[in-house]
Structure formats: structure tokens, C-alpha cells
Short mmCIF file of C-alpha atoms in Angstrom, two decimals:
data_model
loop_
_atom_site.label_atom_id
_atom_site.label_comp_id
_atom_site.label_asym_id
_atom_site.label_seq_id
_atom_site.Cartn_x
_atom_site.Cartn_y
_atom_site.Cartn_z
CA UNK A 193 -37.25 17.58 -64.54
CA UNK A 194 -34.82 20.64 -63.05
CA UNK A 195 -34.50 23.37 -64.56
CA UNK A 196 -30.37 23.38 -66.23
CA UNK A 197 -28.82 26.96 -64.92
CA UNK A 198 -25.31 27.40 -65.85
CA UNK A 199 -23.18 30.14 -64.30
CA UNK A 200 -19.63 31.14 -65.81
CA UNK A 201 -17.63 32.38 -63.00
CA UNK A 202 -16.83 31.25 -59.30
CA UNK A 203 -16.37 34.41 -57.87
CA UNK A 204 -18.30 35.64 -55.53
CA UNK A 205 -21.34 36.23 -57.46
CA UNK A 206 -21.09 32.71 -58.88
CA UNK A 207 -20.55 30.81 -56.08
CA UNK A 208 -24.40 33.13 -54.19
CA UNK A 209 -25.69 32.16 -57.73
CA UNK A 210 -24.97 28.91 -57.81
CA UNK A 211 -26.51 28.58 -53.98
CA UNK A 212 -29.95 30.31 -54.67
CA UNK A 213 -30.14 28.88 -57.92
CA UNK A 214 -29.61 24.95 -56.08
CA UNK A 215 -31.63 25.68 -53.32
CA UNK A 216 -34.85 26.81 -55.57
CA UNK A 217 -34.84 23.30 -56.92
CA UNK A 218 -32.20 23.20 -59.84
CA UNK A 219 -29.76 21.65 -61.51
CA UNK A 220 -26.10 22.96 -61.30
CA UNK A 221 -23.16 22.79 -63.56
CA UNK A 222 -20.68 26.25 -62.50
CA UNK A 223 -18.15 26.91 -64.82
CA UNK A 224 -14.58 28.62 -63.47
CA UNK A 225 -11.36 29.08 -65.32
CA UNK A 226 -9.16 29.64 -62.10
CA UNK A 227 -8.31 26.36 -60.09
CA UNK A 228 -10.63 27.33 -57.75
CA UNK A 229 -12.95 28.73 -57.20
CA UNK A 230 -13.65 32.27 -55.23
CA UNK A 231 -9.54 33.36 -55.91
CA UNK A 232 -9.57 36.85 -55.80
CA UNK A 233 -12.31 36.72 -52.03
CA UNK A 234 -8.64 35.39 -50.79
CA UNK A 235 -6.78 38.78 -52.12
CA UNK A 236 -10.00 41.23 -50.75
CA UNK A 237 -9.90 43.78 -47.33
CA UNK A 238 -6.10 43.11 -47.11
CA UNK A 239 -6.18 38.71 -46.80
CA UNK A 240 -9.62 39.53 -43.93
CA UNK A 241 -12.42 40.20 -46.63
CA UNK A 242 -14.49 42.81 -45.89
CA UNK A 243 -17.34 40.91 -47.06
CA UNK A 244 -20.31 43.50 -46.02
CA UNK A 245 -21.04 46.84 -44.13
CA UNK A 246 -23.41 47.81 -41.54
CA UNK A 247 -23.84 51.17 -43.63
CA UNK A 248 -26.49 50.63 -46.79
CA UNK A 249 -26.57 53.89 -48.91
CA UNK A 250 -28.06 53.61 -53.29
CA UNK A 251 -24.45 56.82 -52.93
CA UNK A 252 -21.95 53.67 -52.07
CA UNK A 253 -22.81 52.49 -55.46
CA UNK A 254 -21.69 54.38 -58.49
CA UNK A 255 -23.43 53.39 -62.15
CA UNK A 256 -24.21 55.62 -65.37
CA UNK A 257 -27.75 53.96 -63.75
CA UNK A 258 -28.21 55.48 -61.20
CA UNK A 259 -30.70 53.73 -58.57
CA UNK A 260 -30.15 50.35 -60.95
CA UNK A 261 -27.88 48.91 -58.15
CA UNK A 262 -30.16 49.57 -55.12
CA UNK A 263 -33.16 47.64 -56.12
CA UNK A 264 -31.22 44.70 -55.72
CA UNK A 265 -29.21 45.83 -52.77
CA UNK A 266 -32.71 46.33 -51.04
CA UNK A 267 -33.62 42.40 -51.72
CA UNK A 268 -31.22 40.70 -49.91
CA UNK A 269 -28.89 43.99 -48.41
CA UNK A 270 -26.50 43.46 -45.19
CA UNK A 271 -28.85 41.06 -43.15
CA UNK A 272 -29.56 38.69 -45.28
CA UNK A 273 -25.74 38.80 -45.86
CA UNK A 274 -24.44 38.43 -42.20
CA UNK A 275 -27.24 35.76 -42.03
CA UNK A 276 -26.65 33.60 -44.92
CA UNK A 277 -22.72 33.61 -43.70
CA UNK A 278 -23.74 32.67 -40.31
CA UNK A 279 -25.06 29.68 -41.87
CA UNK A 280 -21.70 29.15 -43.55
CA UNK A 281 -20.32 29.28 -40.07
CA UNK A 282 -18.99 32.62 -40.81
CA UNK A 283 -19.48 34.97 -37.28
CA UNK A 284 -18.91 38.57 -38.49
CA UNK A 285 -16.23 40.53 -36.50
CA UNK A 286 -17.69 43.88 -36.40
CA UNK A 287 -15.29 46.33 -36.98
CA UNK A 288 -16.85 49.65 -36.62
CA UNK A 289 -19.43 48.36 -39.89
CA UNK A 290 -17.22 47.02 -41.59
CA UNK A 291 -18.06 43.39 -41.26
CA UNK A 292 -15.47 41.14 -41.54
CA UNK A 293 -15.11 36.56 -40.59
CA UNK A 294 -14.22 36.38 -36.92
CA UNK A 295 -10.71 34.85 -37.95
CA UNK A 296 -9.51 37.76 -40.28
CA UNK A 297 -9.36 35.94 -42.18
CA UNK A 298 -10.44 35.74 -45.95
CA UNK A 299 -9.54 32.24 -46.53
CA UNK A 300 -12.21 31.05 -44.66
CA UNK A 301 -15.63 33.08 -46.64
CA UNK A 302 -13.53 30.91 -49.77
CA UNK A 303 -14.23 27.87 -47.69
CA UNK A 304 -16.88 28.23 -46.51
CA UNK A 305 -18.26 29.33 -49.90
CA UNK A 306 -16.33 25.60 -51.70
CA UNK A 307 -17.71 23.66 -48.46
CA UNK A 308 -20.90 25.07 -49.17
CA UNK A 309 -21.80 24.58 -52.74
CA UNK A 310 -20.23 21.07 -52.81
CA UNK A 311 -22.86 19.65 -50.20
CA UNK A 312 -25.49 21.38 -52.40
CA UNK A 313 -24.13 18.69 -54.81
CA UNK A 314 -22.89 21.90 -57.22
CA UNK A 315 -21.41 20.28 -60.19
CA UNK A 316 -17.75 22.53 -60.00
CA UNK A 317 -16.20 22.04 -63.39
CA UNK A 318 -12.58 24.38 -62.60
CA UNK A 319 -9.68 25.03 -65.70
CA UNK A 320 -12.89 26.11 -67.75
CA UNK A 321 -12.46 28.75 -70.53
CA UNK A 322 -16.05 29.42 -72.04
CA UNK A 323 -15.30 30.99 -75.05
CA UNK A 324 -18.79 30.87 -77.04
CA UNK A 325 -23.10 30.91 -75.70
CA UNK A 326 -25.09 30.39 -78.87
CA UNK A 327 -28.87 31.12 -77.78
CA UNK A 328 -30.96 27.85 -79.23
CA UNK A 329 -34.53 28.05 -78.68
CA UNK A 330 -35.19 25.90 -75.00
CA UNK A 331 -31.79 27.34 -73.56
CA UNK A 332 -28.35 28.06 -74.66
CA UNK A 333 -25.11 25.93 -76.13
CA UNK A 334 -22.10 26.67 -74.42
CA UNK A 335 -19.00 26.24 -76.36
CA UNK A 336 -15.88 25.57 -73.82
CA UNK A 337 -12.09 24.05 -73.59
CA UNK A 338 -10.34 22.82 -70.90
CA UNK A 339 -7.27 21.62 -71.01
CA UNK A 340 -6.84 21.89 -74.45
CA UNK A 341 -9.46 19.99 -75.13
CA UNK A 342 -12.98 21.67 -76.95
CA UNK A 343 -16.57 20.73 -76.03
CA UNK A 344 -19.91 21.75 -75.88
CA UNK A 345 -23.19 21.58 -72.95
CA UNK A 346 -26.87 22.82 -73.13
CA UNK A 347 -28.25 24.35 -70.30
CA UNK A 348 -32.22 26.40 -70.09
CA UNK A 349 -30.57 29.19 -68.04
CA UNK A 350 -26.78 31.15 -67.86
CA UNK A 351 -25.77 33.62 -65.63
CA UNK A 352 -22.42 35.25 -66.63
CA UNK A 353 -20.63 35.68 -63.27
CA UNK A 354 -16.92 36.38 -65.16
CA UNK A 355 -15.92 39.57 -63.07
CA UNK A 356 -13.73 41.99 -64.68
CA UNK A 357 -11.06 43.42 -66.37
CA UNK A 358 -9.13 44.58 -62.79
CA UNK A 359 -6.39 41.78 -60.96
CA UNK A 360 -6.15 40.08 -63.79
CA UNK A 361 -3.68 37.90 -62.40
CA UNK A 362 -6.36 36.61 -60.11
CA UNK A 363 -7.96 35.48 -63.60
CA UNK A 364 -10.46 38.02 -63.86
CA UNK A 365 -9.43 38.84 -67.14
CA UNK A 366 -12.93 40.88 -68.99
CA UNK A 367 -13.19 36.94 -70.96
CA UNK A 368 -16.85 38.10 -69.45
CA UNK A 369 -17.38 41.09 -71.36
CA UNK A 370 -16.83 39.90 -74.94
CA UNK A 371 -19.47 37.29 -73.92
CA UNK A 372 -21.59 39.55 -73.14
CA UNK A 373 -20.82 41.75 -76.43
CA UNK A 374 -21.03 38.49 -78.70
CA UNK A 375 -24.93 38.36 -77.37
CA UNK A 376 -25.55 41.96 -78.45
CA UNK A 377 -24.81 44.18 -75.25
CA UNK A 378 -24.01 47.33 -75.35
CA UNK A 379 -20.92 48.05 -72.82
CA UNK A 380 -19.75 51.32 -70.93
CA UNK A 381 -16.77 52.33 -70.73
CA UNK A 382 -14.54 49.73 -68.81
CA UNK A 383 -12.00 51.89 -66.42
CA UNK A 384 -9.42 51.11 -63.53
CA UNK A 385 -11.57 51.60 -59.82
CA UNK A 386 -10.41 51.79 -56.51
CA UNK A 387 -6.39 52.17 -58.09
CA UNK A 388 -3.59 54.64 -56.91
CA UNK A 389 -3.62 57.97 -59.45
CA UNK A 390 -0.28 58.48 -60.79
CA UNK A 391 0.06 62.00 -60.89
CA UNK A 392 2.50 64.71 -63.72
CA UNK A 393 4.24 67.15 -60.28
CA UNK A 394 7.63 65.50 -59.86
CA UNK A 395 8.03 66.51 -56.20
CA UNK A 396 5.40 62.90 -55.08
CA UNK A 397 9.37 61.43 -55.34
CA UNK A 398 10.30 64.31 -52.43
CA UNK A 399 7.44 62.64 -50.19
CA UNK A 400 7.05 58.74 -51.12
CA UNK A 401 6.16 57.47 -48.06
CA UNK A 402 4.01 59.86 -46.30
CA UNK A 403 0.13 59.54 -44.66
CA UNK A 404 -1.28 62.57 -43.41
CA UNK A 405 -5.24 63.44 -42.63
CA UNK A 406 -5.90 64.73 -45.85
CA UNK A 407 -8.82 65.83 -48.49
CA UNK A 408 -9.37 64.36 -52.15
CA UNK A 409 -11.24 66.54 -54.44
CA UNK A 410 -10.98 65.78 -58.54
CA UNK A 411 -12.09 68.24 -61.13
CA UNK A 412 -12.46 67.43 -64.79
CA UNK A 413 -12.36 70.03 -67.03
CA UNK A 414 -12.05 72.28 -63.83
CA UNK A 415 -15.39 70.75 -62.70
CA UNK A 416 -16.09 69.37 -58.87
CA UNK A 417 -16.61 66.08 -59.94
CA UNK A 418 -16.19 63.79 -56.11
CA UNK A 419 -13.74 64.09 -52.88
CA UNK A 420 -13.73 62.32 -50.61
CA UNK A 421 -11.67 62.76 -46.97
CA UNK A 422 -9.50 60.35 -44.39
CA UNK A 423 -5.67 59.13 -44.87
CA UNK A 424 -3.86 60.72 -47.95
CA UNK A 425 -0.84 58.39 -48.44
CA UNK A 426 1.84 60.00 -51.37
CA UNK A 427 4.24 57.56 -53.32
CA UNK A 428 6.50 58.05 -55.59
CA UNK A 429 4.30 58.59 -58.74
CA UNK A 430 1.52 60.54 -56.95
CA UNK A 431 -1.28 60.53 -54.63
CA UNK A 432 -3.05 57.18 -52.93
CA UNK A 433 -5.13 55.76 -49.57
CA UNK A 434 -8.80 55.04 -49.21
CA UNK A 435 -9.64 58.78 -50.01
CA UNK A 436 -8.31 58.58 -53.80
CA UNK A 437 -9.55 55.20 -54.23
CA UNK A 438 -12.63 56.74 -54.22
CA UNK A 439 -12.41 59.21 -56.78
CA UNK A 440 -10.32 56.95 -58.57
CA UNK A 441 -13.21 55.51 -60.81
CA UNK A 442 -14.29 59.89 -61.68
CA UNK A 443 -10.87 61.01 -63.04
CA UNK A 444 -10.23 56.91 -64.72
CA UNK A 445 -13.27 58.40 -67.00
CA UNK A 446 -12.08 61.79 -66.81
CA UNK A 447 -9.03 60.41 -68.85
CA UNK A 448 -10.69 57.78 -70.80
CA UNK A 449 -13.08 61.38 -72.13
CA UNK A 450 -9.26 62.99 -73.00
CA UNK A 451 -10.71 66.20 -70.48
CA UNK A 452 -8.08 67.87 -67.98
CA UNK A 453 -8.08 65.50 -64.68
CA UNK A 454 -6.68 66.98 -61.36
CA UNK A 455 -7.37 66.90 -58.35
CA UNK A 456 -7.12 69.55 -54.65
CA UNK A 457 -5.93 68.33 -51.56
CA UNK A 458 -6.42 70.21 -48.88
CA UNK A 459 -4.17 68.98 -45.61
CA UNK A 460 -6.23 70.85 -43.54
CA UNK A 461 -9.51 69.58 -44.41
CA UNK A 462 -10.58 69.89 -40.22
CA UNK A 463 -10.50 74.60 -41.19
CA UNK A 464 -11.82 76.83 -43.12
CA UNK A 465 -9.49 78.54 -45.11
CA UNK A 466 -10.40 81.58 -43.51
CA UNK A 467 -9.74 80.09 -39.82
CA UNK A 468 -5.94 78.37 -40.89
CA UNK A 469 -4.62 81.82 -42.29
CA UNK A 470 -5.27 82.79 -38.63
CA UNK A 471 -3.05 79.61 -36.99
CA UNK A 472 -1.25 80.46 -39.99
CA UNK A 473 -0.13 84.52 -38.41
CA UNK A 474 -0.58 83.24 -34.48
CA UNK A 475 2.51 80.37 -35.42
CA UNK A 476 4.57 83.19 -36.92
CA UNK A 477 4.33 85.03 -33.16
CA UNK A 478 4.61 81.88 -31.34
CA UNK A 479 7.66 80.77 -33.64
CA UNK A 480 8.74 83.92 -34.24
CA UNK A 481 12.52 83.08 -33.77
CA UNK A 482 12.73 79.86 -35.75
CA UNK A 483 13.37 79.34 -39.23
CA UNK A 484 10.87 78.29 -41.59
CA UNK A 485 12.18 74.63 -41.90
CA UNK A 486 10.90 74.43 -38.04
CA UNK A 487 7.24 75.97 -39.15
CA UNK A 488 5.33 73.17 -39.82
CA UNK A 489 6.76 71.18 -37.06
CA UNK A 490 3.26 69.75 -34.59
CA UNK A 491 1.70 70.22 -38.37
CA UNK A 492 2.87 68.25 -41.03
CA UNK A 493 5.85 65.22 -41.84
CA UNK A 494 9.09 67.04 -43.10
CA UNK A 495 9.25 65.70 -46.28
CA UNK A 496 6.00 67.39 -46.28
CA UNK A 497 6.08 70.35 -44.72
CA UNK A 498 9.40 70.82 -46.88
CA UNK A 499 7.92 70.02 -50.35
CA UNK A 500 5.58 72.48 -49.43
CA UNK A 501 7.78 75.43 -49.15
CA UNK A 502 9.82 75.26 -51.90
CA UNK A 503 6.65 74.20 -54.20
CA UNK A 504 6.04 77.70 -53.74
CA UNK A 505 9.69 78.97 -52.94
CA UNK A 506 10.31 79.94 -49.14
CA UNK A 507 13.70 78.98 -48.60
CA UNK A 508 14.55 77.12 -45.57
CA UNK A 509 16.41 78.72 -43.60
CA UNK A 510 13.88 81.71 -44.81
CA UNK A 511 13.14 83.50 -40.61
CA UNK A 512 9.47 82.64 -39.22
CA UNK A 513 10.17 86.20 -38.99
CA UNK A 514 11.00 87.59 -42.79
CA UNK A 515 7.31 85.58 -43.18
CA UNK A 516 5.09 89.04 -45.10
CA UNK A 517 1.22 88.31 -45.44
CA UNK A 518 0.84 87.29 -48.70
CA UNK A 519 3.44 84.55 -47.85
CA UNK A 520 1.45 82.85 -45.66
CA UNK A 521 -1.59 83.84 -48.33
CA UNK A 522 0.30 81.41 -50.23
CA UNK A 523 0.81 78.74 -48.00
CA UNK A 524 -2.50 78.86 -46.96
CA UNK A 525 -3.14 78.25 -50.56
CA UNK A 526 -0.60 75.41 -50.87
CA UNK A 527 -1.84 73.15 -47.34
CA UNK A 528 -5.85 74.20 -48.32
CA UNK A 529 -5.53 73.63 -51.95
CA UNK A 530 -2.03 71.93 -53.97
CA UNK A 531 -3.13 71.21 -56.94
CA UNK A 532 -1.71 68.31 -59.19
CA UNK A 533 -2.55 66.89 -62.06
CA UNK A 534 -3.43 63.48 -63.27
CA UNK A 535 -1.65 61.89 -65.91
CA UNK A 536 -3.36 58.18 -65.47
CA UNK A 537 -4.70 55.79 -62.10
CA UNK A 538 -2.88 52.22 -61.81
CA UNK A 539 -3.42 49.17 -64.47
CA UNK A 540 -6.31 47.06 -63.74
CA UNK A 541 -3.66 45.18 -62.74
CA UNK A 542 -2.87 46.62 -59.69
CA UNK A 543 -7.19 48.17 -59.36
CA UNK A 544 -9.24 46.29 -56.56
CA UNK A 545 -12.45 46.71 -59.70
CA UNK A 546 -13.37 48.53 -63.24
CA UNK A 547 -15.63 51.07 -63.14
CA UNK A 548 -18.13 50.60 -66.27
CA UNK A 549 -19.07 47.49 -67.68
CA UNK A 550 -23.13 45.33 -69.59
CA UNK A 551 -24.73 48.32 -68.76
CA UNK A 552 -27.76 47.66 -67.06
CA UNK A 553 -30.09 49.55 -68.53
CA UNK A 554 -30.59 46.50 -70.67
CA UNK A 555 -30.82 44.40 -67.66
CA UNK A 556 -33.86 43.91 -65.34
CA UNK A 557 -32.85 44.66 -61.96
CA UNK A 558 -35.14 43.00 -60.24
CA UNK A 559 -34.25 38.81 -62.04
CA UNK A 560 -30.81 40.46 -63.12
CA UNK A 561 -32.03 39.05 -66.30
CA UNK A 562 -30.60 40.51 -69.58
CA UNK A 563 -33.80 42.80 -71.26
CA UNK A 564 -32.25 41.49 -75.02
CA UNK A 565 -32.22 37.34 -74.64
CA UNK A 566 -34.22 35.69 -71.95
CA UNK A 567 -32.39 33.12 -69.82
CA UNK A 568 -29.81 35.36 -69.87
CA UNK A 569 -28.41 36.46 -66.04
CA UNK A 570 -25.86 38.33 -65.08
CA UNK A 571 -24.35 39.26 -62.37
CA UNK A 572 -21.85 40.79 -59.42
CA UNK A 573 -19.18 42.42 -61.53
CA UNK A 574 -18.94 41.85 -65.23
CA UNK A 575 -21.96 44.67 -64.81
CA UNK A 576 -21.78 48.81 -64.90
CA UNK A 577 -21.27 48.67 -61.30
CA UNK A 578 -19.08 49.70 -58.94
CA UNK A 579 -19.34 50.40 -54.83
CA UNK A 580 -17.36 52.54 -52.69
CA UNK A 581 -14.23 50.28 -50.63
CA UNK A 582 -15.84 49.54 -47.28
CA UNK A 583 -17.65 45.76 -48.41
CA UNK A 584 -19.98 47.62 -50.79
CA UNK A 585 -17.95 45.90 -53.75
CA UNK A 586 -19.28 42.16 -52.81
CA UNK A 587 -22.53 43.44 -51.11
CA UNK A 588 -23.44 43.18 -55.04
CA UNK A 589 -22.03 40.20 -56.09
CA UNK A 590 -24.01 38.44 -52.70
CA UNK A 591 -26.54 40.64 -54.17
CA UNK A 592 -27.29 40.52 -57.74
CA UNK A 593 -26.15 36.45 -57.75
CA UNK A 594 -29.15 35.97 -55.38
CA UNK A 595 -31.50 37.77 -57.54
CA UNK A 596 -29.81 36.20 -60.34
CA UNK A 597 -30.22 32.56 -58.99
CA UNK A 598 -33.52 32.93 -57.67
CA UNK A 599 -34.88 33.94 -61.40
CA UNK A 600 -32.56 31.77 -63.44
CA UNK A 601 -34.20 29.11 -60.81
CA UNK A 602 -37.77 29.97 -62.16
CA UNK A 603 -38.06 31.72 -58.83
CA UNK A 604 -38.46 35.78 -59.19
CA UNK A 605 -39.10 37.39 -55.98
#
């Protein structure tokens, strides 16, 4: 008789777990609270689904339990993922190592997974909300509701792949955390990640809409914690863009812990401080005869240039000729070390992912099995693992889902 594996959550990780468990001989039942499986996949990669990345390194995956994710990634990494999706008809388009379906439609990935689940004769129940998992002598009893009616089902193994709290409108509402806690698991504090940061200064209304190359460095209680470089987006409330997303988990954690959080923005990251100061001095000579509102023409967006001058009290009508040595040094500091205080992140609804989740010190990294409850497995966002931008969170879903599905079916790597 086949081993019954019940999977809670039909997103990327749950779908991969279901397919892998079925391939390894299990009788699989997939429970999803949305009306379709993989709904959140549709929003990934701005609707194009960056499903993995050619470059893989342990630094791309963050967790309080460092190294945990990398053990699973190593067993099912980018080559295995690419091969898996090719077998589903998804041919990869390589954009500097970022892999997308050739059609650049996230819907293609979702539909390919759904078709594969049906071909594997995996039973899928949508619109199902699980509210209880009770360990029994030979497995588990699952309590659920559907269309206002309650029911129960039993299985020998359970894979909890219910997602995080990011983007609740897509069905990722954090309900899996409650199930994990009922089973005795601890949570690392859950905070928004890959998310915009809201800043204290009022000048952002003046620069809203500006995009500029720069470096962002976050400080927690005045200790430099993380940095990234790329296109910064200035909004009416603060800072956004991929570099901000990459460091946002650290800012969010610092805010959660009630620490002082600020960022330094470097608007000329290709130049050192001494080198940039020399450039400013040379510009004073070259642009003699102009006024300060023209001084940054060709370097910065006019809105940003105006805000930088205003921040240090230099009038746009002041002649460039009148720039003092002190003025030049202050201009250098404001352009290279623009300090901005972070008051909060945007909410979970606008976050692409969460940092925190089920404490991975209580999980076997080879099998994704709970060390506390035999036969219980975890996969995907519910765990305290978050990847940087670039397909890494989906790679974590495929890797952890594969490991959990294989182990739950009875086949260990």
C-alpha cells in the first residue's frame, strides 16, 4: 500500500514537494487555500517569473541558522531546476544568469506545474483551509474547512509548505506559522523582506520618482550591517529599488528589535571620497560663471541636485565661483554619505518575501523533517530562510520542496 503524504500549501514549494513525493511512489494529496495552485508565482519577476539563477552561492540565502539552506540547495540547485522545468516544457531564457521562461510569462510556469500535478494523478483540493494537525501513532490527522464545512483526513506524513506573511492577498497569510507553533516549533521573528523602506526626512516629496545609480548601506545601532549597489528609487516616503530590497531584511529586524536604524546613500559609488572631492574642485573651475543650480547638471537629476543643495543650505542662485573649501567638503559628504533615518518598512502586503519563520535549528537540512515531530516536513517560505532578489527565493522553494517530497515518500537523499 502506498504511503500517503499530505501537503499543505500548493505554491512553488508545495507543488515541487507533491511532484517529487509522487515520483518516489507516494499517494499524494495537496491542500491549497486559494482557488488555484501557484497563485503567488504569477507575481514573481514582475509577472515574468525569474525561476532561478545561474550564479549560486551560500551568501544568496539568509537565515539565523547560517549554512542551513545551502545544504539543501546543493542537492537540487540551478542545473536540476533548469532540467526539471525543461521536462515540463519550460525552456529557459538567460538574462545575465537570471533565468526566465522563454515566453517571459509567469503564468507559463504555474500552468506547467499544474499540468504536471494532474499528469501525476495527484489529488488537488483548492479552497481548503487547514486549522489543525494532530500527530497520531501511525501518522497525522488533519482538520480542515471547505465551503464552510469541516472535515478530517489522515496520512502517514505531512509537508507544511503554507508560505509566509508576504502578499496576503495572494493567499500567503501566515496561517502556517500557527500550525507550526501548535506542533511545538519555535519561530524566528517574522518581518517583511525585499521591501521598501520609509524614511523620516521630509525632502523625499521633493525627489519622488527619481531613479539614480547608488549604494545603500544600513546601520543598526550605528553598526554597519549590510550594503548593496545598483539603481536606487526615491519615493515620496523614502527609498526603494533592488539595492534597498537586498538590505531591507536587516533594517526590518533592527526596527523589530527597537534599535536605531539609518541608511547612508552614496550617489557616486564609483568614486572614493578623495577622488570625488577632487572632481568637485575641478567642476568649480570648469563651471566658473554658472550658478549652483547648474553645478550638478550631468551628474544628478535636477530634483536630487536641488534636494542635496537644500539639505546643506546652499542656494541654487549662489555663483559657483563662490564655493568655499568648506562648501566643497560638505557637498562631497552629502553626495557620498547622505544619512537617512528609517522609521518603518512598507507592510507585509507589499513585501516580496519575509525574513524569519520556523526555526531551522529544529529541522534536518537533508530531509526537511522536523526534529521534534517524526513524519512532519517543511518547505519554502515558512522556514527561516530568505533569498536575495534574482530567483533565489524560488530556487529555495524548488530545493526544499524536492528534499521534503523525496524524504516524506520514504526515499532519503
